[in-house]
Amino acid sequence: MNLKLESKAIQTAAGKLTFRTQAFIDGRYVDAACGKTYVSVNPATGKPLARIAACEAADVNAAVKAARRSFDQGVWAKRSPAERKHVLLRFAERIEQNLGELALLDCLDAGKPITDCMTMDLPDSVHCFRWHAEAIDKEYEKVSPTGPSNVALIVREPLGVIGAILPWNFPIQMAAWKLGPILATGNSVVVKPARQTSLSALRLAELAAEAGIPEGVLNVVPGNGAVIGAALCKHPDVDAVAFTGLTEVGRQLLQYSAESNLKRIVLELGGKNPQVVLEDAGDLDYIARQALGCVFWNMGENCSSGSRLIVHRKLKTKLLARMIEFSKEWIVGSPLDPATKIGPMIEESHMRKVLDYIESGKSEGADLVLGGHRTLLKTGGYFVEATIFDRVKPAMKIAREEIFGPVLSVFTFDTDEEAVALANDTPYGLTASLYSENVSRAHRVARAIRAGTVSVNCFSEGDATTPFGGYKQSGFFGRDKSIFAHYQYTELKTIWIQLA
Ligand code: NAD
């Protein structure tokens, strides 16, 4: 579907959308074996959106069986790298041809602003598949430096059957970040999208089949995480699980692995990310806009949301005034409106959790300087205003816990050492941003911050070429994106040859 980024065209297209709501197992859409369904809700209206197959352990078993058969038969794993590349490139093309439809699915299902879906999530996902496809036949393996009587090859082989458990905040993009490297390296996969946002992953499966991904290689089972996510993680025939979600759930997955077959677990988890503005930071108008984007983009429902602004005491008043002024640009509204920058929270219970955090900020004595309320009640949606707290103390709940909403806490410091200590004062370590005019100083501080990605003089998660993942309790074992993501889905094998 070709879709113009203008209100009328978007409303019309949204009204005509149809949904894939069954599980996709072994190359075809099927109901859950138990026949049950669940209702997914449009968070911008509070109204039902679609009725989706509520898969259970039996469906996971069927999907894993199909994936295992396809892997053992080598219909994907043993195709030549160049052939796999061509199929994945076709897959990327099919996504691009259906960009408008997929963008609308994520917009309606997750409440994500349509402009973000069409200009960021979808183009990034297409590029992600292309990047991993192109990498397939560009990477060489190794020959070790043995003596003259031997040749030793060090090769990477696909792991087998991988479970990919996805979060709801970037539905299609997180699917792409997982599927790109998993499929590029020749594995078969069972995807478990988040219960709230299964629609784009279910449609993606059909596009993959059209592109030539063989039956059984890519399966999608929607449903409740505690039921099917757990079944996937405990399954004895699954070789690895790639998970993005909450740190507490990640912890649980490691237990499932320990109790079952010691499957590899790759965890991309939460964050409580600092934005550090050093004394010599440059243009404060620019920094104010970057800082607002860093915390409020995707409603703050973003693992790399910079929810702690750590600013030099001398700059705080001026920077905060600029941010409050520019916050008017962060329009809260219907995700279908191209002007909207903040859509609803994903669901009512999550909105309540975010509002509870705001109440705790007030009751613990932080200064509420912007927002702080539910808004647009008449829509029936779960909207929360962009919110800023000043004079936050490191021990406060809003300073320590991942809120996953549009809420910023502001802290001040006097020396770079204090800034680094504040930045690192968290169990998380996913991303950080840092502002300074002095490259040596910025480099010194960037090295001292314990986070997987530190962006200097901007808010950025890098691009397809850079690994993304966390230090400390923000991650475990691997990285999304870049060639490093390929390694976690492969085994290393040595072939030692005795020469005659
Ligand atoms: P979540 O942990 O509630 O759910 C993630 C997925 O796990 C869902 O598919 C869910 O159904 C499933 N799940 C839930 N319980 C399970 C269980 N017991 N066993 C197996 N699977 C289970 O997380 P969420 O609320 O969807 O996502 C928000 C979290 O994800 C935040 O903490 C955010 O920071 C994190 N996140 C991290 C990254 C990253 O790259 N590090 C990216 C996006 C989101």
Coordinates of C-alpha atoms and ligand atoms in Angstrom, one line a residue:
M1 CA 0.0 0.0 0.0
N2 CA 1.3 3.4 -1.0
L3 CA 0.3 5.9 1.7
K4 CA 0.8 9.7 1.8
L5 CA 1.6 11.2 5.1
E6 CA -1.5 13.4 5.2
S7 CA -4.6 13.2 7.5
K8 CA -7.3 12.3 5.0
A9 CA -5.4 9.6 3.2
I10 CA -4.3 8.1 6.6
Q11 CA -7.9 8.1 8.0
T12 CA -9.2 6.4 4.8
A13 CA -6.5 3.8 4.7
A14 CA -6.9 3.0 8.4
G15 CA -10.7 2.5 7.9
K16 CA -10.0 -0.1 5.1
L17 CA -7.3 -2.1 6.9
T18 CA -7.8 -5.8 7.4
F19 CA -5.9 -7.8 9.9
R20 CA -4.1 -11.2 10.0
T21 CA -5.1 -12.5 13.4
Q22 CA -4.3 -16.2 13.3
A23 CA -0.9 -17.8 14.2
F24 CA 1.5 -18.5 11.3
I25 CA 2.9 -22.0 11.6
D26 CA 4.6 -24.1 9.0
G27 CA 3.8 -21.7 6.2
R28 CA 0.1 -21.1 6.8
Y29 CA -2.3 -19.2 9.0
V30 CA -4.0 -21.3 11.7
D31 CA -6.2 -20.8 14.7
A32 CA -4.8 -21.6 18.2
A33 CA -5.3 -25.3 18.8
C34 CA -7.5 -24.6 21.8
G35 CA -9.7 -22.3 19.6
K36 CA -9.3 -19.4 22.0
T37 CA -8.8 -15.7 21.0
Y38 CA -8.1 -12.5 22.9
V39 CA -9.0 -8.9 22.1
S40 CA -6.3 -6.4 21.3
V41 CA -7.3 -2.8 22.2
N42 CA -6.6 0.4 20.3
P43 CA -4.8 2.5 23.0
A44 CA -5.9 5.8 21.4
T45 CA -9.6 5.0 21.8
G46 CA -9.8 2.2 24.4
K47 CA -11.9 0.3 21.9
P48 CA -11.3 -3.3 20.6
L49 CA -9.2 -3.4 17.5
A50 CA -8.9 -7.1 16.6
R51 CA -9.5 -10.6 18.0
I52 CA -6.3 -12.6 17.9
A53 CA -5.4 -16.3 18.3
A54 CA -4.6 -17.0 21.9
C55 CA -1.9 -19.6 21.4
E56 CA -0.8 -22.0 24.1
A57 CA 1.9 -24.6 24.6
A58 CA 0.4 -26.9 21.9
D59 CA 0.9 -24.2 19.3
V60 CA 4.4 -23.5 20.5
N61 CA 5.2 -27.2 20.1
A62 CA 3.8 -27.2 16.6
A63 CA 5.8 -24.1 15.6
V64 CA 9.0 -25.5 17.1
K65 CA 8.4 -28.8 15.3
A66 CA 8.0 -27.0 12.0
A67 CA 11.1 -24.9 12.7
R68 CA 13.2 -28.0 13.7
R69 CA 12.1 -29.9 10.6
S70 CA 12.9 -27.0 8.3
F71 CA 16.3 -26.6 9.9
D72 CA 17.2 -30.3 9.8
Q73 CA 16.1 -30.5 6.2
G74 CA 18.4 -27.6 5.4
V75 CA 15.9 -25.8 3.3
W76 CA 17.2 -22.5 4.6
A77 CA 20.3 -23.2 6.6
K78 CA 22.0 -25.1 3.8
R79 CA 21.1 -22.7 1.0
S80 CA 24.1 -20.9 -0.4
P81 CA 24.8 -17.5 1.3
A82 CA 24.1 -15.7 -2.0
E83 CA 20.7 -17.3 -2.3
R84 CA 19.8 -16.5 1.3
K85 CA 20.9 -12.9 0.6
H86 CA 18.6 -12.7 -2.5
V87 CA 15.6 -14.0 -0.5
L88 CA 16.1 -11.6 2.4
L89 CA 16.5 -8.7 -0.1
R90 CA 13.2 -9.7 -1.6
F91 CA 11.7 -9.8 1.9
A92 CA 12.9 -6.2 2.5
E93 CA 11.4 -5.2 -0.8
R94 CA 8.0 -6.7 0.1
I95 CA 8.1 -4.8 3.4
E96 CA 8.9 -1.6 1.6
Q97 CA 6.1 -2.2 -0.9
N98 CA 3.7 -2.5 2.0
L99 CA 5.2 0.2 4.2
G100 CA 2.0 2.2 4.6
E101 CA 0.0 -0.8 5.7
L102 CA 2.6 -2.0 8.2
A103 CA 3.0 1.5 9.5
L104 CA -0.7 1.8 10.1
L105 CA -0.8 -1.6 11.9
D106 CA 1.8 -0.5 14.4
C107 CA 0.2 2.9 14.7
L108 CA -3.2 1.5 15.6
D109 CA -1.9 -1.4 17.7
A110 CA 0.7 0.4 19.8
G111 CA -0.5 4.0 19.6
K112 CA 2.7 5.1 17.9
P113 CA 2.5 8.4 16.0
I114 CA 2.0 7.6 12.3
T115 CA 4.8 10.0 11.3
D116 CA 7.3 8.0 13.4
C117 CA 6.0 4.7 12.0
M118 CA 6.3 5.9 8.4
T119 CA 9.5 7.9 8.6
M120 CA 11.5 5.9 11.2
D121 CA 10.3 2.5 12.3
L122 CA 9.5 1.1 8.8
P123 CA 12.4 2.6 6.9
D124 CA 14.7 1.4 9.6
S125 CA 13.2 -2.1 9.5
V126 CA 13.6 -2.3 5.7
H127 CA 17.2 -1.0 5.9
C128 CA 17.9 -3.5 8.8
F129 CA 16.8 -6.5 6.6
R130 CA 18.9 -5.2 3.7
W131 CA 21.9 -4.6 5.8
H132 CA 21.9 -8.2 7.3
A133 CA 21.1 -9.6 3.8
E134 CA 24.1 -7.9 2.3
A135 CA 26.4 -9.0 5.1
I136 CA 25.6 -12.7 4.4
D137 CA 28.0 -13.2 1.5
K138 CA 30.6 -10.6 2.6
E139 CA 31.9 -12.2 5.8
Y140 CA 34.8 -14.6 5.5
E141 CA 35.6 -17.3 8.0
K142 CA 39.1 -18.0 9.5
V143 CA 42.0 -20.4 9.0
S144 CA 44.1 -20.7 12.1
P145 CA 47.9 -20.3 12.1
T146 CA 48.8 -24.0 12.6
G147 CA 52.1 -25.8 11.7
P148 CA 52.6 -27.2 8.1
S149 CA 51.1 -30.6 9.0
N150 CA 47.6 -29.3 9.7
V151 CA 44.9 -27.0 8.4
A152 CA 42.4 -25.8 10.9
L153 CA 39.2 -24.1 9.8
I154 CA 37.3 -21.9 12.3
V155 CA 33.7 -21.7 11.0
R156 CA 30.4 -20.4 12.2
E157 CA 27.3 -22.5 11.9
P158 CA 23.7 -21.6 12.6
L159 CA 22.5 -22.5 16.1
G160 CA 19.2 -24.2 14.9
V161 CA 15.8 -23.1 16.2
I162 CA 15.7 -19.7 17.8
G163 CA 12.8 -18.2 19.8
A164 CA 12.4 -14.4 19.4
I165 CA 10.3 -12.8 22.1
L166 CA 9.4 -9.2 21.3
P167 CA 8.3 -6.1 23.2
W168 CA 5.3 -3.8 22.3
N169 CA 7.1 -0.5 22.0
F170 CA 8.7 -0.9 18.5
P171 CA 6.7 -3.9 17.2
I172 CA 8.0 -4.2 13.6
Q173 CA 11.4 -2.7 14.3
M174 CA 12.2 -5.1 17.1
A175 CA 11.1 -7.9 14.8
A176 CA 13.5 -6.7 12.2
W177 CA 16.4 -6.3 14.7
K178 CA 15.9 -10.0 15.7
L179 CA 14.9 -11.6 12.4
G180 CA 17.5 -9.9 10.3
P181 CA 20.5 -11.6 11.9
I182 CA 18.7 -14.8 12.9
L183 CA 17.6 -15.5 9.3
A184 CA 20.8 -14.2 7.8
T185 CA 22.8 -16.7 9.7
G186 CA 20.6 -19.6 8.5
N187 CA 18.5 -20.3 11.6
S188 CA 14.8 -21.2 11.8
V189 CA 12.7 -19.1 14.1
V190 CA 9.6 -19.0 16.2
V191 CA 8.5 -15.4 16.9
K192 CA 6.4 -14.5 20.0
P193 CA 5.2 -10.9 19.5
A194 CA 4.0 -8.9 22.5
R195 CA 0.3 -9.7 23.4
Q196 CA -0.6 -6.0 22.8
T197 CA 1.0 -5.7 19.4
S198 CA 0.9 -8.8 17.2
L199 CA -0.6 -7.5 14.0
S200 CA 2.5 -6.4 12.2
A201 CA 4.5 -9.5 13.0
L202 CA 1.6 -11.7 11.8
R203 CA 1.5 -9.8 8.5
L204 CA 5.3 -9.9 8.2
A205 CA 5.2 -13.7 8.2
E206 CA 3.1 -13.6 5.0
L207 CA 5.4 -11.2 3.3
A208 CA 8.4 -13.4 4.2
A209 CA 6.6 -16.4 2.6
E210 CA 5.9 -14.4 -0.5
A211 CA 9.6 -13.4 -0.6
G212 CA 10.6 -17.1 -0.7
I213 CA 11.4 -17.9 3.0
P214 CA 10.6 -21.7 3.0
E215 CA 7.7 -23.2 5.1
G216 CA 8.6 -23.7 8.7
V217 CA 11.5 -21.3 8.8
L218 CA 9.6 -18.4 10.1
N219 CA 6.6 -19.0 12.5
V220 CA 4.7 -16.5 14.6
V221 CA 2.7 -17.4 17.7
P222 CA 0.7 -14.6 19.4
G223 CA -0.6 -14.8 22.9
N224 CA 0.2 -14.4 26.6
G225 CA 3.9 -14.2 27.5
A226 CA 3.6 -16.0 30.7
V227 CA 2.1 -19.0 28.8
I228 CA 3.7 -19.2 25.4
G229 CA 6.8 -17.2 26.1
A230 CA 7.5 -19.5 28.9
A231 CA 6.7 -22.6 26.8
L232 CA 9.2 -21.4 24.2
C233 CA 11.9 -20.8 26.8
K234 CA 11.5 -24.1 28.4
H235 CA 11.2 -26.1 25.2
P236 CA 14.0 -28.8 24.9
D237 CA 14.2 -28.4 21.1
V238 CA 14.8 -24.6 21.1
D239 CA 18.5 -23.7 20.9
A240 CA 18.4 -20.1 21.8
V241 CA 16.0 -17.4 22.8
A242 CA 16.5 -13.7 21.9
F243 CA 14.4 -11.6 24.2
T244 CA 13.7 -7.8 24.4
G245 CA 11.6 -6.7 27.4
L246 CA 11.7 -6.2 31.1
T247 CA 14.7 -7.0 33.3
E248 CA 12.6 -9.1 35.7
V249 CA 11.3 -11.2 32.8
G250 CA 14.8 -11.6 31.4
R251 CA 15.9 -12.9 34.8
Q252 CA 13.1 -15.5 34.7
L253 CA 14.2 -16.6 31.2
L254 CA 17.6 -17.5 32.5
Q255 CA 15.9 -19.8 35.0
Y256 CA 13.9 -21.4 32.3
S257 CA 17.1 -22.1 30.4
A258 CA 18.8 -23.5 33.5
E259 CA 15.9 -25.8 34.2
S260 CA 15.6 -27.0 30.6
N261 CA 18.4 -27.5 28.0
L262 CA 20.8 -24.7 28.9
K263 CA 19.6 -22.9 25.7
R264 CA 21.5 -19.7 24.9
I265 CA 19.6 -16.6 26.2
V266 CA 20.2 -13.2 24.6
L267 CA 18.6 -10.4 26.7
E268 CA 18.0 -6.8 25.7
L269 CA 16.4 -5.2 28.7
G270 CA 15.4 -1.9 30.3
G271 CA 17.2 1.4 30.9
K272 CA 17.3 4.5 33.1
N273 CA 19.5 6.5 30.8
P274 CA 21.4 9.7 31.6
Q275 CA 21.7 12.8 29.5
V276 CA 24.7 14.6 30.7
V277 CA 25.2 18.3 29.9
L278 CA 28.7 19.4 30.9
E279 CA 29.7 22.9 31.8
D280 CA 31.1 23.7 28.4
A281 CA 28.2 22.3 26.4
G282 CA 27.4 24.3 23.2
D283 CA 24.1 25.7 21.7
L284 CA 21.5 25.3 24.4
D285 CA 18.6 25.6 22.0
Y286 CA 19.9 22.6 20.0
I287 CA 20.6 20.6 23.2
A288 CA 17.1 21.4 24.6
R289 CA 15.5 19.9 21.4
Q290 CA 17.8 16.9 21.5
A291 CA 17.1 16.3 25.2
L292 CA 13.3 16.5 24.6
G293 CA 13.5 14.1 21.8
C294 CA 15.7 11.7 23.8
V295 CA 13.1 11.5 26.7
F296 CA 9.7 12.0 25.0
W297 CA 10.2 10.2 21.6
N298 CA 7.9 7.2 21.4
M299 CA 6.0 8.5 24.5
G300 CA 9.1 7.7 26.6
E301 CA 8.1 4.1 26.0
N302 CA 11.7 3.5 24.8
C303 CA 14.4 1.5 26.4
S304 CA 16.9 4.3 25.5
S305 CA 14.7 7.1 26.8
G306 CA 17.0 9.6 28.4
S307 CA 14.8 9.9 31.5
R308 CA 17.5 11.5 33.7
L309 CA 18.8 14.9 32.7
I310 CA 22.1 15.6 34.6
V311 CA 23.0 19.2 33.9
H312 CA 25.8 21.5 35.2
R313 CA 24.4 23.8 37.9
K314 CA 25.3 26.9 35.9
L315 CA 23.3 25.8 32.8
K316 CA 20.3 24.3 34.5
T317 CA 17.9 27.3 34.7
K318 CA 18.5 28.4 31.1
L319 CA 18.3 24.8 29.6
L320 CA 15.2 23.9 31.5
A321 CA 13.5 27.2 30.4
R322 CA 14.3 26.3 26.8
M323 CA 13.0 22.8 27.2
I324 CA 9.8 23.9 28.7
E325 CA 9.3 26.4 25.8
F326 CA 10.1 23.8 23.1
S327 CA 8.0 21.1 24.8
K328 CA 5.0 22.8 23.1
E329 CA 6.3 21.1 19.9
W330 CA 5.6 17.7 21.5
I331 CA 2.0 17.6 20.5
V332 CA -0.1 15.0 22.3
G333 CA -2.9 13.6 20.1
S334 CA -4.3 10.9 17.9
P335 CA -1.5 8.7 16.6
L336 CA -3.2 8.9 13.2
D337 CA -2.6 12.6 12.9
P338 CA 0.7 13.4 11.2
A339 CA 1.3 16.3 13.5
T340 CA 1.2 14.2 16.7
K341 CA 4.4 13.5 18.4
I342 CA 3.1 11.9 21.6
G343 CA 0.4 9.2 21.3
P344 CA -1.2 7.2 24.1
M345 CA 0.4 4.8 26.6
I346 CA 0.2 1.2 25.4
E347 CA -2.7 0.2 27.7
E348 CA -4.7 1.4 30.7
S349 CA -2.7 -0.5 33.3
H350 CA 0.5 1.0 32.0
M351 CA -0.9 4.5 32.0
R352 CA -1.9 4.0 35.6
K353 CA 1.6 2.9 36.4
V354 CA 3.1 6.0 34.8
L355 CA 0.6 8.3 36.7
D356 CA 1.5 6.5 39.9
Y357 CA 5.2 7.3 39.3
I358 CA 4.2 11.0 38.8
E359 CA 2.3 10.9 42.1
S360 CA 5.4 9.4 43.8
G361 CA 7.6 12.2 42.4
K362 CA 5.3 14.8 43.9
S363 CA 4.9 13.1 47.2
E364 CA 8.7 12.5 47.6
G365 CA 9.3 16.3 47.1
A366 CA 10.4 16.7 43.5
D367 CA 9.3 20.0 41.8
L368 CA 6.8 19.3 39.0
V369 CA 7.6 22.0 36.3
L370 CA 5.7 20.6 33.3
G371 CA 2.7 18.4 32.7
G372 CA 1.9 15.6 35.2
H373 CA -1.6 14.6 34.2
R374 CA -3.7 12.3 32.1
T375 CA -5.1 14.2 29.1
L376 CA -7.5 13.9 26.1
L377 CA -9.9 11.9 28.3
K378 CA -12.8 12.3 25.8
T379 CA -11.0 10.1 23.3
G380 CA -11.2 7.1 25.6
G381 CA -7.4 6.8 25.0
Y382 CA -4.6 6.5 27.5
F383 CA -2.8 9.8 27.0
V384 CA -0.3 11.3 29.5
E385 CA 1.2 14.8 29.2
A386 CA 4.9 15.4 28.7
T387 CA 6.1 15.7 32.3
I388 CA 9.3 17.2 33.9
F389 CA 10.4 17.1 37.5
D390 CA 13.2 19.4 38.7
R391 CA 15.2 19.0 41.9
V392 CA 15.0 15.2 41.9
K393 CA 17.1 13.4 44.5
P394 CA 19.0 10.2 43.5
A395 CA 17.2 8.1 46.1
M396 CA 13.7 9.0 44.8
K397 CA 11.6 6.3 43.0
I398 CA 11.4 8.4 39.8
A399 CA 15.2 8.6 39.8
R400 CA 15.8 4.9 40.2
E401 CA 13.0 3.0 38.3
E402 CA 12.3 2.7 34.6
I403 CA 9.0 4.6 34.2
F404 CA 8.6 3.9 30.5
G405 CA 6.5 7.0 30.0
P406 CA 7.0 10.7 29.1
V407 CA 8.6 11.7 32.4
L408 CA 12.0 13.4 32.9
S409 CA 13.9 13.9 36.2
V410 CA 16.4 16.7 36.4
F411 CA 19.6 16.7 38.5
T412 CA 22.5 19.1 38.9
F413 CA 26.2 18.7 39.5
D414 CA 29.4 20.8 39.8
T415 CA 32.2 18.6 38.6
D416 CA 32.6 16.1 35.7
E417 CA 33.3 13.4 38.4
E418 CA 30.0 14.1 40.1
A419 CA 28.3 13.9 36.7
V420 CA 29.8 10.5 35.9
A421 CA 28.9 9.3 39.4
L422 CA 25.3 10.4 39.0
A423 CA 25.1 8.9 35.4
N424 CA 26.4 5.5 36.7
D425 CA 24.2 5.5 39.8
T426 CA 21.7 3.0 38.4
P427 CA 21.5 -0.8 38.0
Y428 CA 21.0 -0.2 34.3
G429 CA 23.5 0.7 31.5
L430 CA 21.9 0.8 28.1
T431 CA 22.5 4.2 26.6
A432 CA 23.7 7.7 27.5
S433 CA 23.9 11.1 25.8
L434 CA 26.6 13.6 26.5
Y435 CA 27.1 17.3 25.5
S436 CA 30.5 19.1 25.6
E437 CA 32.4 21.4 23.2
N438 CA 35.7 19.8 24.1
V439 CA 36.3 16.5 22.3
S440 CA 38.9 15.2 24.8
R441 CA 36.7 16.0 27.8
A442 CA 33.7 14.4 26.0
H443 CA 35.7 11.3 25.2
R444 CA 37.0 11.0 28.8
V445 CA 33.4 11.2 30.2
A446 CA 32.0 8.9 27.4
R447 CA 34.6 6.2 28.5
A448 CA 33.7 6.6 32.1
I449 CA 29.9 6.1 31.6
R450 CA 29.0 2.4 31.9
A451 CA 26.5 2.1 29.0
G452 CA 26.3 0.1 25.8
T453 CA 25.9 3.2 23.6
V454 CA 27.1 6.7 24.5
S455 CA 26.1 9.4 21.9
V456 CA 28.1 12.7 22.0
N457 CA 26.4 16.0 21.2
C458 CA 23.3 14.3 20.0
F459 CA 20.7 11.7 21.0
S460 CA 21.3 8.6 18.8
E461 CA 21.2 4.8 19.0
G462 CA 23.7 4.6 16.2
D463 CA 22.8 3.0 12.9
A464 CA 22.7 -0.6 11.4
T465 CA 26.4 -0.8 11.5
T466 CA 26.7 -0.3 15.3
P467 CA 25.8 -2.8 18.0
F468 CA 23.0 -2.0 20.4
G469 CA 22.7 -3.5 23.9
G470 CA 23.3 -2.9 27.5
Y471 CA 25.9 -3.0 30.3
K472 CA 24.8 -4.2 33.8
Q473 CA 21.1 -5.2 34.1
S474 CA 20.3 -3.7 30.7
G475 CA 21.4 -6.8 28.8
F476 CA 23.0 -10.2 28.8
F477 CA 25.2 -12.0 26.3
G478 CA 24.7 -10.3 23.0
R479 CA 23.8 -7.2 21.0
D480 CA 21.1 -6.3 18.4
K481 CA 22.3 -4.7 15.1
S482 CA 25.6 -4.9 13.2
I483 CA 27.7 -7.9 12.4
F484 CA 28.1 -8.6 16.1
A485 CA 24.4 -9.7 16.2
H486 CA 25.3 -12.5 13.8
Y487 CA 27.7 -14.1 16.2
Q488 CA 25.2 -14.7 19.0
Y489 CA 23.0 -16.8 16.6
T490 CA 25.9 -19.1 15.5
E491 CA 28.1 -21.7 17.0
L492 CA 31.9 -21.7 16.5
K493 CA 33.3 -24.9 15.1
T494 CA 36.9 -25.9 14.6
I495 CA 37.7 -28.4 11.9
W496 CA 41.2 -29.7 12.4
I497 CA 42.7 -31.5 9.4
Q498 CA 45.8 -33.7 9.5
L499 CA 47.6 -33.4 6.2
A500 CA 49.3 -36.4 4.7
Ligands
NAD1 P1 7.8 -7.5 28.9 O1 9.0 -8.1 29.5 O2 6.6 -7.4 29.7 O3 7.4 -8.3 27.6 C1 8.3 -8.6 26.5 C2 7.9 -9.9 25.9 O4 8.1 -11.0 26.8 C3 6.4 -10.0 25.5 O5 6.3 -10.6 24.2 C4 5.8 -10.7 26.6 O6 4.6 -11.4 26.2 C5 6.9 -11.7 26.9 N1 6.8 -12.3 28.3 C6 6.2 -11.8 29.4 N2 6.4 -12.6 30.4 C7 7.1 -13.7 30.0 C8 7.6 -14.9 30.6 N3 7.4 -15.2 31.9 N4 8.3 -15.7 29.8 C9 8.5 -15.5 28.5 N5 8.1 -14.4 27.9 C10 7.4 -13.5 28.6 O7 8.3 -6.1 28.3 P2 7.5 -5.0 27.5 O8 6.6 -4.4 28.5 O9 6.8 -5.6 26.3 O10 8.6 -4.0 27.0 C11 9.1 -3.0 27.8 C12 10.5 -3.4 28.3 O11 11.4 -3.7 27.2 C13 11.2 -2.2 28.9 O12 11.9 -2.6 30.1 C14 12.1 -1.7 27.8 O13 13.2 -1.0 28.3 C15 12.6 -3.0 27.2 N6 13.1 -2.8 25.9 C16 14.5 -3.0 25.7 C17 15.0 -2.8 24.5 C18 16.5 -3.0 24.3 O14 17.0 -3.1 23.1 N7 17.3 -3.1 25.3 C19 14.2 -2.4 23.4 C20 12.9 -2.2 23.6 C21 12.3 -2.4 24.9

